[in-house]
Short mmCIF file of C-alpha atoms in Angstrom, two decimals:
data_model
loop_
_atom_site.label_atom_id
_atom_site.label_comp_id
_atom_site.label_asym_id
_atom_site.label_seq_id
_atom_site.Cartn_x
_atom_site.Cartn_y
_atom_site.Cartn_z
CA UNK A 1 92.64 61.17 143.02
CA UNK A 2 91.79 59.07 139.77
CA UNK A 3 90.87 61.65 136.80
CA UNK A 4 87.70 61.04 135.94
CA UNK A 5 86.75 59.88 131.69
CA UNK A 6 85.78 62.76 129.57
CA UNK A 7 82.14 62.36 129.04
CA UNK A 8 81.96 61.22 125.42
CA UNK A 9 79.84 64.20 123.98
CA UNK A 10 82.77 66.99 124.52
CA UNK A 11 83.84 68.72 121.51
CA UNK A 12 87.29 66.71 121.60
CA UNK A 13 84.96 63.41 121.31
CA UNK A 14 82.95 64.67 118.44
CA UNK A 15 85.80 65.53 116.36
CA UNK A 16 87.59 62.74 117.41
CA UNK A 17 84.10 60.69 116.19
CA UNK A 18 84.02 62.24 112.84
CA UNK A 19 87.58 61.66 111.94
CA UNK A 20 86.83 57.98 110.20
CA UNK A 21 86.29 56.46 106.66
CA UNK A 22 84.16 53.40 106.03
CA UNK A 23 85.01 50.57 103.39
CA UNK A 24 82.59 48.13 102.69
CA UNK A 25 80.38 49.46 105.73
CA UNK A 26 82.92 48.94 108.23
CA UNK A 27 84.00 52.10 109.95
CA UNK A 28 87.02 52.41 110.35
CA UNK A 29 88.90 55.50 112.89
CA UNK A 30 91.61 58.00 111.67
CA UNK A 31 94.43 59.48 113.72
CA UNK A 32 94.22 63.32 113.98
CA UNK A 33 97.46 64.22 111.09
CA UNK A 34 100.76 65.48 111.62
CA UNK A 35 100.86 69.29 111.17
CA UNK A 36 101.79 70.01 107.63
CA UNK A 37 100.75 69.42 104.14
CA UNK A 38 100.17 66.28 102.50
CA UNK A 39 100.94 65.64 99.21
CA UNK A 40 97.64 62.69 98.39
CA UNK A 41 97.95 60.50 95.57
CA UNK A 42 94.15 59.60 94.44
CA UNK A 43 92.44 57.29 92.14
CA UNK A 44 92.93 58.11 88.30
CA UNK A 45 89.81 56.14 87.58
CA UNK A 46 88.96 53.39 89.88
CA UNK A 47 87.78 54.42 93.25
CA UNK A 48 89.07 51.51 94.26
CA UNK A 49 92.89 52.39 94.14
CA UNK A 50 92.47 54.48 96.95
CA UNK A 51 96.05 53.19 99.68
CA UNK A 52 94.58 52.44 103.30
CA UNK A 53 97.40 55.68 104.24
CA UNK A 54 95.37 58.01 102.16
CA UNK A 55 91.79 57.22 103.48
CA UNK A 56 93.24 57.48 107.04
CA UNK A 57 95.28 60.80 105.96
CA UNK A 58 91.86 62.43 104.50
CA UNK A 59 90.05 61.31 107.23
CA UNK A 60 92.55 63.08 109.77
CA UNK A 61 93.45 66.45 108.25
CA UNK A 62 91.77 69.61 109.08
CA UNK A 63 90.92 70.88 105.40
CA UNK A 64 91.70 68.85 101.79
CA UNK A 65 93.02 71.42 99.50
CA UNK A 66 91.59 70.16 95.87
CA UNK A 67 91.42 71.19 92.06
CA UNK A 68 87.21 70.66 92.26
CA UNK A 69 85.69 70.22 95.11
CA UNK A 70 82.59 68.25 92.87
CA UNK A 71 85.17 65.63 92.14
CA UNK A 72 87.10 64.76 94.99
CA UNK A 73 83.37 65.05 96.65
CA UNK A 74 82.96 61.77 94.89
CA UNK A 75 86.04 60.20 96.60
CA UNK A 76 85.18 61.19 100.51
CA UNK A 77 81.44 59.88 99.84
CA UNK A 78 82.09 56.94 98.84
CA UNK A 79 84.52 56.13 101.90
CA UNK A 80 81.98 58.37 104.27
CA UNK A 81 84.94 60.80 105.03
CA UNK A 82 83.23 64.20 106.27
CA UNK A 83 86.22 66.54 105.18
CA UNK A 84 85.98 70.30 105.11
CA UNK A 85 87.20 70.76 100.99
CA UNK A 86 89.02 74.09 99.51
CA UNK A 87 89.47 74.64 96.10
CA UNK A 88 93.19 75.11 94.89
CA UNK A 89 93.58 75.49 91.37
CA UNK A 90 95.69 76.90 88.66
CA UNK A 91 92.93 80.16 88.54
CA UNK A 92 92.65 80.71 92.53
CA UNK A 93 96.44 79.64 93.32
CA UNK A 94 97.78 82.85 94.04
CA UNK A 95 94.86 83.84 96.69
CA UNK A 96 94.41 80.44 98.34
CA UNK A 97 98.45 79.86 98.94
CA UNK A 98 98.37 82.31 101.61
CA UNK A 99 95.52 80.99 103.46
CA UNK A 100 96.68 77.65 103.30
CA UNK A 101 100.14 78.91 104.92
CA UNK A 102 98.19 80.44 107.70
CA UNK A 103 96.75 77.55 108.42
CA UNK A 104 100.16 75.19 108.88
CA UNK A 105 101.84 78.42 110.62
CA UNK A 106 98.75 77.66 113.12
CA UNK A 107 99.49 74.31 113.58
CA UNK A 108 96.89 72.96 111.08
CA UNK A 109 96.94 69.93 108.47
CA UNK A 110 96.42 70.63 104.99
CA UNK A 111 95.79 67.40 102.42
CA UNK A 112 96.66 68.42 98.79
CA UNK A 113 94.70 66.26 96.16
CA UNK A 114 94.22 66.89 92.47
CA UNK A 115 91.45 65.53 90.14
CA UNK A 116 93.22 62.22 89.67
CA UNK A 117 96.55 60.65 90.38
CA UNK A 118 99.70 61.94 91.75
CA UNK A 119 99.75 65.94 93.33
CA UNK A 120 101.83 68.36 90.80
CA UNK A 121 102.48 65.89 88.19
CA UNK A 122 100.73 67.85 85.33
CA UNK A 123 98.47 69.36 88.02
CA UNK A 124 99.39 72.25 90.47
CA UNK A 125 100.96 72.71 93.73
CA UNK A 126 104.34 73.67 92.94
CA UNK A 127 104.65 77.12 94.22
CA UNK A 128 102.31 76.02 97.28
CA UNK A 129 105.09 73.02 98.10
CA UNK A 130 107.80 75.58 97.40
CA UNK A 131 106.00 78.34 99.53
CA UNK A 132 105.36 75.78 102.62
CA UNK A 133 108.93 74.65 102.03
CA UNK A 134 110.40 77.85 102.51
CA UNK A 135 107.82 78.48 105.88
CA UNK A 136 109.91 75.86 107.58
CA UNK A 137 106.36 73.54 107.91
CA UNK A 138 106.67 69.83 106.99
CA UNK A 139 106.17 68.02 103.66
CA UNK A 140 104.29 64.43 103.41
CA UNK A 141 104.21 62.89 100.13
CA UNK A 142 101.27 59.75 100.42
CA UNK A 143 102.23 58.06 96.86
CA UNK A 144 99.61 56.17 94.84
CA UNK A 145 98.00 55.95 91.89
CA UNK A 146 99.74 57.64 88.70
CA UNK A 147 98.57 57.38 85.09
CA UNK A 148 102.09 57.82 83.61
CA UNK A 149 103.29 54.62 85.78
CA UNK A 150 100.36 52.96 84.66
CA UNK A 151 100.72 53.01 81.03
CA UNK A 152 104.59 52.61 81.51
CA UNK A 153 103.39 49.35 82.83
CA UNK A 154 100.97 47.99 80.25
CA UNK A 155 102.78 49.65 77.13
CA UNK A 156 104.72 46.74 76.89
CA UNK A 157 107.83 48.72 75.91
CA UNK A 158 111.17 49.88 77.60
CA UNK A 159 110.98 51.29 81.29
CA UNK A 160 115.04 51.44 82.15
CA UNK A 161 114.18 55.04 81.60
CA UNK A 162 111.95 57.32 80.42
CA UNK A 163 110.89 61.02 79.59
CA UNK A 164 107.67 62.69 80.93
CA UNK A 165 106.65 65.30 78.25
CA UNK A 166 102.92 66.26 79.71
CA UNK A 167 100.92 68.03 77.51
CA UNK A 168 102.38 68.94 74.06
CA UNK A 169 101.32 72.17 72.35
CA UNK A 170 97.99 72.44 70.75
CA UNK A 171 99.04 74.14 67.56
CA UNK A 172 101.14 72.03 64.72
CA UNK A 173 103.68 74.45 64.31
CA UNK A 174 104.91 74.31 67.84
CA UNK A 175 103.67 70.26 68.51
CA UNK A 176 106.12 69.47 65.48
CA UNK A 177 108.87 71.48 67.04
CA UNK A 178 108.82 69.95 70.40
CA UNK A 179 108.30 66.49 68.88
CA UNK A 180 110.92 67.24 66.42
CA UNK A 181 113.31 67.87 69.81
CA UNK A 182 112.00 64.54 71.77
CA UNK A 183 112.93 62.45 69.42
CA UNK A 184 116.44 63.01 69.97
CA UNK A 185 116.22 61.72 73.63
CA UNK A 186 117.13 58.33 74.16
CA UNK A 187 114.52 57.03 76.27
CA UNK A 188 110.86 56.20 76.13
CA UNK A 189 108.35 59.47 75.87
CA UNK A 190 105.09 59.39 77.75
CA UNK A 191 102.66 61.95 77.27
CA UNK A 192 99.45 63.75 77.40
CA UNK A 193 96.87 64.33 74.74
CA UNK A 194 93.09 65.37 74.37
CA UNK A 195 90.88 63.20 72.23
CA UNK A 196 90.49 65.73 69.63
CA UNK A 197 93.65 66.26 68.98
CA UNK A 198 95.15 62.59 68.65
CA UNK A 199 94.63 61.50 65.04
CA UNK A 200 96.90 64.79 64.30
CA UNK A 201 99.29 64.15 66.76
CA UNK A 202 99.85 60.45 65.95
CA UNK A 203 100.04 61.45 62.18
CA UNK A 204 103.04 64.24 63.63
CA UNK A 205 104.76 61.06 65.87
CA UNK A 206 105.15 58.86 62.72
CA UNK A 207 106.50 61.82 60.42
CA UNK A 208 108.73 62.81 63.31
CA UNK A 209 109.71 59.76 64.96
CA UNK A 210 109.00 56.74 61.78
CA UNK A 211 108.45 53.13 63.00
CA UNK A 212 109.10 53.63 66.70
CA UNK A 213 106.68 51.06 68.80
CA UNK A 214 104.34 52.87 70.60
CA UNK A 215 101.51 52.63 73.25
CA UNK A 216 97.53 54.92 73.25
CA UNK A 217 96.52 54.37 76.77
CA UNK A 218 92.75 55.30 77.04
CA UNK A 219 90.79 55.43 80.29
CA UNK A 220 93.15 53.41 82.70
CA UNK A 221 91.73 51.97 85.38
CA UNK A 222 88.21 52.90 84.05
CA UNK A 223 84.64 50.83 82.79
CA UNK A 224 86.18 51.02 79.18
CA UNK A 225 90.12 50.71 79.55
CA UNK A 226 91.68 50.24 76.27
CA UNK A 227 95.38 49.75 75.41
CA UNK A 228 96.52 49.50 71.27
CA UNK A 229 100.09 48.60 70.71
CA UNK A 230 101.55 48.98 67.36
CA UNK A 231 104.46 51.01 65.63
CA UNK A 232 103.66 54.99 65.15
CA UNK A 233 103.17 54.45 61.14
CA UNK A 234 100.43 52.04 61.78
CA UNK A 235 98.45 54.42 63.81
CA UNK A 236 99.15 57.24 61.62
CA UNK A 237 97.59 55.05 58.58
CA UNK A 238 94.65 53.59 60.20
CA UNK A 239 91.63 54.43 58.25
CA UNK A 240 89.09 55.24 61.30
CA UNK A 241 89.76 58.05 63.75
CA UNK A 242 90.36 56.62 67.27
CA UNK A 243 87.81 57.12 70.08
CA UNK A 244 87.84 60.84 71.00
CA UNK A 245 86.16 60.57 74.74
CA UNK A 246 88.35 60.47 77.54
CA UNK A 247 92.05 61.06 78.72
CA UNK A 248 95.49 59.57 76.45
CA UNK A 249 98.63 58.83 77.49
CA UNK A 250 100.95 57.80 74.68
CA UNK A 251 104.22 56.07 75.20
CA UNK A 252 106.69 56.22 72.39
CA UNK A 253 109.21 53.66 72.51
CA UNK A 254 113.10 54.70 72.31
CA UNK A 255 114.59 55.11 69.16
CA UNK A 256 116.79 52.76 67.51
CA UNK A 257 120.49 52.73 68.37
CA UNK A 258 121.67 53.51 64.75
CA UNK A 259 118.44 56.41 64.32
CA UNK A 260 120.69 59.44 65.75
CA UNK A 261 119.38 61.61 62.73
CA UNK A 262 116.31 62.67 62.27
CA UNK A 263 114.31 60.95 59.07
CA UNK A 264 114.26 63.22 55.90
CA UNK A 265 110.38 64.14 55.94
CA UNK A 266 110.70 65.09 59.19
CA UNK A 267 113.77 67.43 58.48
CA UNK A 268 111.97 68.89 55.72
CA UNK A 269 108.94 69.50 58.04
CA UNK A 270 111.21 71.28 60.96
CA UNK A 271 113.05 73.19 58.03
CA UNK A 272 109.52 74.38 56.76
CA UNK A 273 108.07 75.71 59.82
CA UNK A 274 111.68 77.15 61.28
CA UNK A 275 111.89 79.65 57.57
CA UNK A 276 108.64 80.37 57.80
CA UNK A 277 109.38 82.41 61.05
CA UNK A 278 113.25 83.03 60.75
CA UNK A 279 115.94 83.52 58.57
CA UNK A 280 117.66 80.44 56.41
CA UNK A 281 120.81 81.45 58.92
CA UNK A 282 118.70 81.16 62.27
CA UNK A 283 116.30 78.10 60.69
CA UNK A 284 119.70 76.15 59.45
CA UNK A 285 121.07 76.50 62.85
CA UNK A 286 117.81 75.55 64.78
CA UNK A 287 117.71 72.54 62.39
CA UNK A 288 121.14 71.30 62.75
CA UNK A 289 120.98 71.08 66.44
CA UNK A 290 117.61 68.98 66.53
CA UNK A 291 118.49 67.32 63.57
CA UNK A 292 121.69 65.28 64.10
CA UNK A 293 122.12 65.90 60.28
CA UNK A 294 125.44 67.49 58.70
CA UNK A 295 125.73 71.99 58.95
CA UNK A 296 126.17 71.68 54.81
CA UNK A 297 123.29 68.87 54.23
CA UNK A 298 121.00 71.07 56.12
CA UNK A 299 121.64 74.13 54.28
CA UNK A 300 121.62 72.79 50.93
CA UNK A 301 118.11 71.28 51.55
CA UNK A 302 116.90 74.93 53.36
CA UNK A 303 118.02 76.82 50.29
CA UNK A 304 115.84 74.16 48.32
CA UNK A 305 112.58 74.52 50.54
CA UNK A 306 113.11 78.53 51.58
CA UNK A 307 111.97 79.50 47.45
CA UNK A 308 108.68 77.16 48.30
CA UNK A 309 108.06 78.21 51.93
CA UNK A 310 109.04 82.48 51.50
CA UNK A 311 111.00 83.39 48.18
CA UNK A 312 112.64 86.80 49.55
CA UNK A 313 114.45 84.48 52.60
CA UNK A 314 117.40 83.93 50.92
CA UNK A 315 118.62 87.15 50.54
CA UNK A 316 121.99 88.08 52.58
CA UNK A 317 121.97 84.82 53.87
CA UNK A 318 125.18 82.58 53.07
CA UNK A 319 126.69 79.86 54.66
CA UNK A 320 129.32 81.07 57.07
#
């Protein structure tokens, strides 16, 4: 006996009718996903830059786990994609993980998005990947749009290899330490940095780092794009503070082959900070590692700076 059609208003047929996206007012169908969570690379700017995979992948998953639901909103109504969206973010991580679990362990499809680009780079999910890992339920990653590939691409400087950073520290102090250990990597840097805190930070880079060629990457893929290219001294001396709205990514070319030592300013800087927390002993030392510099030029020049910076921090220190 022939099995007759399921009439076309079951509950199967609804959901099966809602899982779709439209582009350009063509609707378009999406498979039911694979149990498991997927890893969704979205837009960093243009809406546009959305992969075919992705739309059919949000379309198709039970629940899209994102950092705010008002912006990834944005994403599903514009491609008419009627997704049930969670909030996961760094302040609700530790109480959404296990719901999110419960749901693979019951079969279920979980899409992990973040405000813009690429899942966990700079954004979280870590744990949750580890955790889902560890429960023995798959792992998709849907690649796509990433802002640190995208200024890599337009900086116009080397890409053989390179060193993600992310966000450096907000206060001097510790920004000038952490530049003051970059710049003895032999690659090109790409990082983060909020508009208010650029001028400063490119003013650090050239101290640190001297004429390296470098990249400001503002608002890629956005209405007002803008890419400068010049070497870090030139920024640093520019008369007019750049544009403070929106997100930066800097690239920072690699150094030089002969620059293995770190410029003289810039060792006096990292000196000054490291006494005015530590011992000449424990500063020298610090020094000497980031440095590149000579154990006795480094000391000589901390004994110099330590009466300026604290004048009781040479006692009972010697060179050993």
């Amino acid at each position: 006996m022939r099995a007759k059609p399921a009439p076309i208003n079951t509950p199967e047929a609804q959901d099966a009718a809602s899982r779709g996206f439209s582009i350009d007012a063509h609707r378009l169908t999406a498979p039911k996903a694979a149990p498991g969570l997927h890893l969704v690379a979205t837009p960093i700017g243009n809406l546009g830059d959305i992969t075919l995979r992705a739309l059919q992948t949000l379309a198709g998953v039970d629940v899209i786990a994102c950092e705010d639901t008002r912006i990834t909103r944005r994403l599903t109504e514009r491609y008419a994609i009627a997704a049930q969206l969670k909030p996961y973010h760094e302040h609700n991580a530790e109480a959404a993980r296990p719901k999110i679990l419960e749901a693979l362990a019951a079969g279920g499809s979980v899409a992990l998005v973040s405000d813009a680009g690429t899942p966990l780079i700079s954004d979280p999910g870590f744990k949750l990947v580890r955790e889902v890992c560890a429960a023995g339920h798959a792992v998709y990653a849907l690649p796509g749009p990433s802002s640190v590939l995208a200024a890599l691409s337009v900086a116009a400087l080397p890409t053989d290899r390179f060193f993600f950073e992310g966000f450096l520290p907000a206060k001097s102090a510790a920004r000038r330490a952490r530049l003051a250990e970059l710049a003895r990597i032999d690659a090109t840097l790409v990082m983060f940095e909020s508009g208010n805190r650029m001028q400063a930070t490119l003013t650090d880079l050239a101290e640190i780092m001297g004429e390296r060629e470098a990249a400001v990457c503002r608002e890629l893929t956005k209405l007002h794009e803008e890419v400068r290219r010049a070497p870090l001294a030139e920024f640093a001396r520019q008369a007019d503070a750049p544009e403070t709205r929106g997100e930066f990514v800097l690239v920072i070319g690699p150094p030089a082959a002969h620059a293995d030592v770190l410029a003289s300013d810039a060792l006096d800087g990292l000196l000054r900070e490291q006494l005015a927390a530590h011992s000449v002993k424990d500063a020298v030392a610090h020094a000497v590692a980031l440095s590149g510099r000579p154990r006795r030029e480094v000391y000589a020049r901390a004994l110099e700076l330590a009466k300026d910076v604290h004048k009781d921090l040479r006692g009972g220190d010697g060179e050993d």
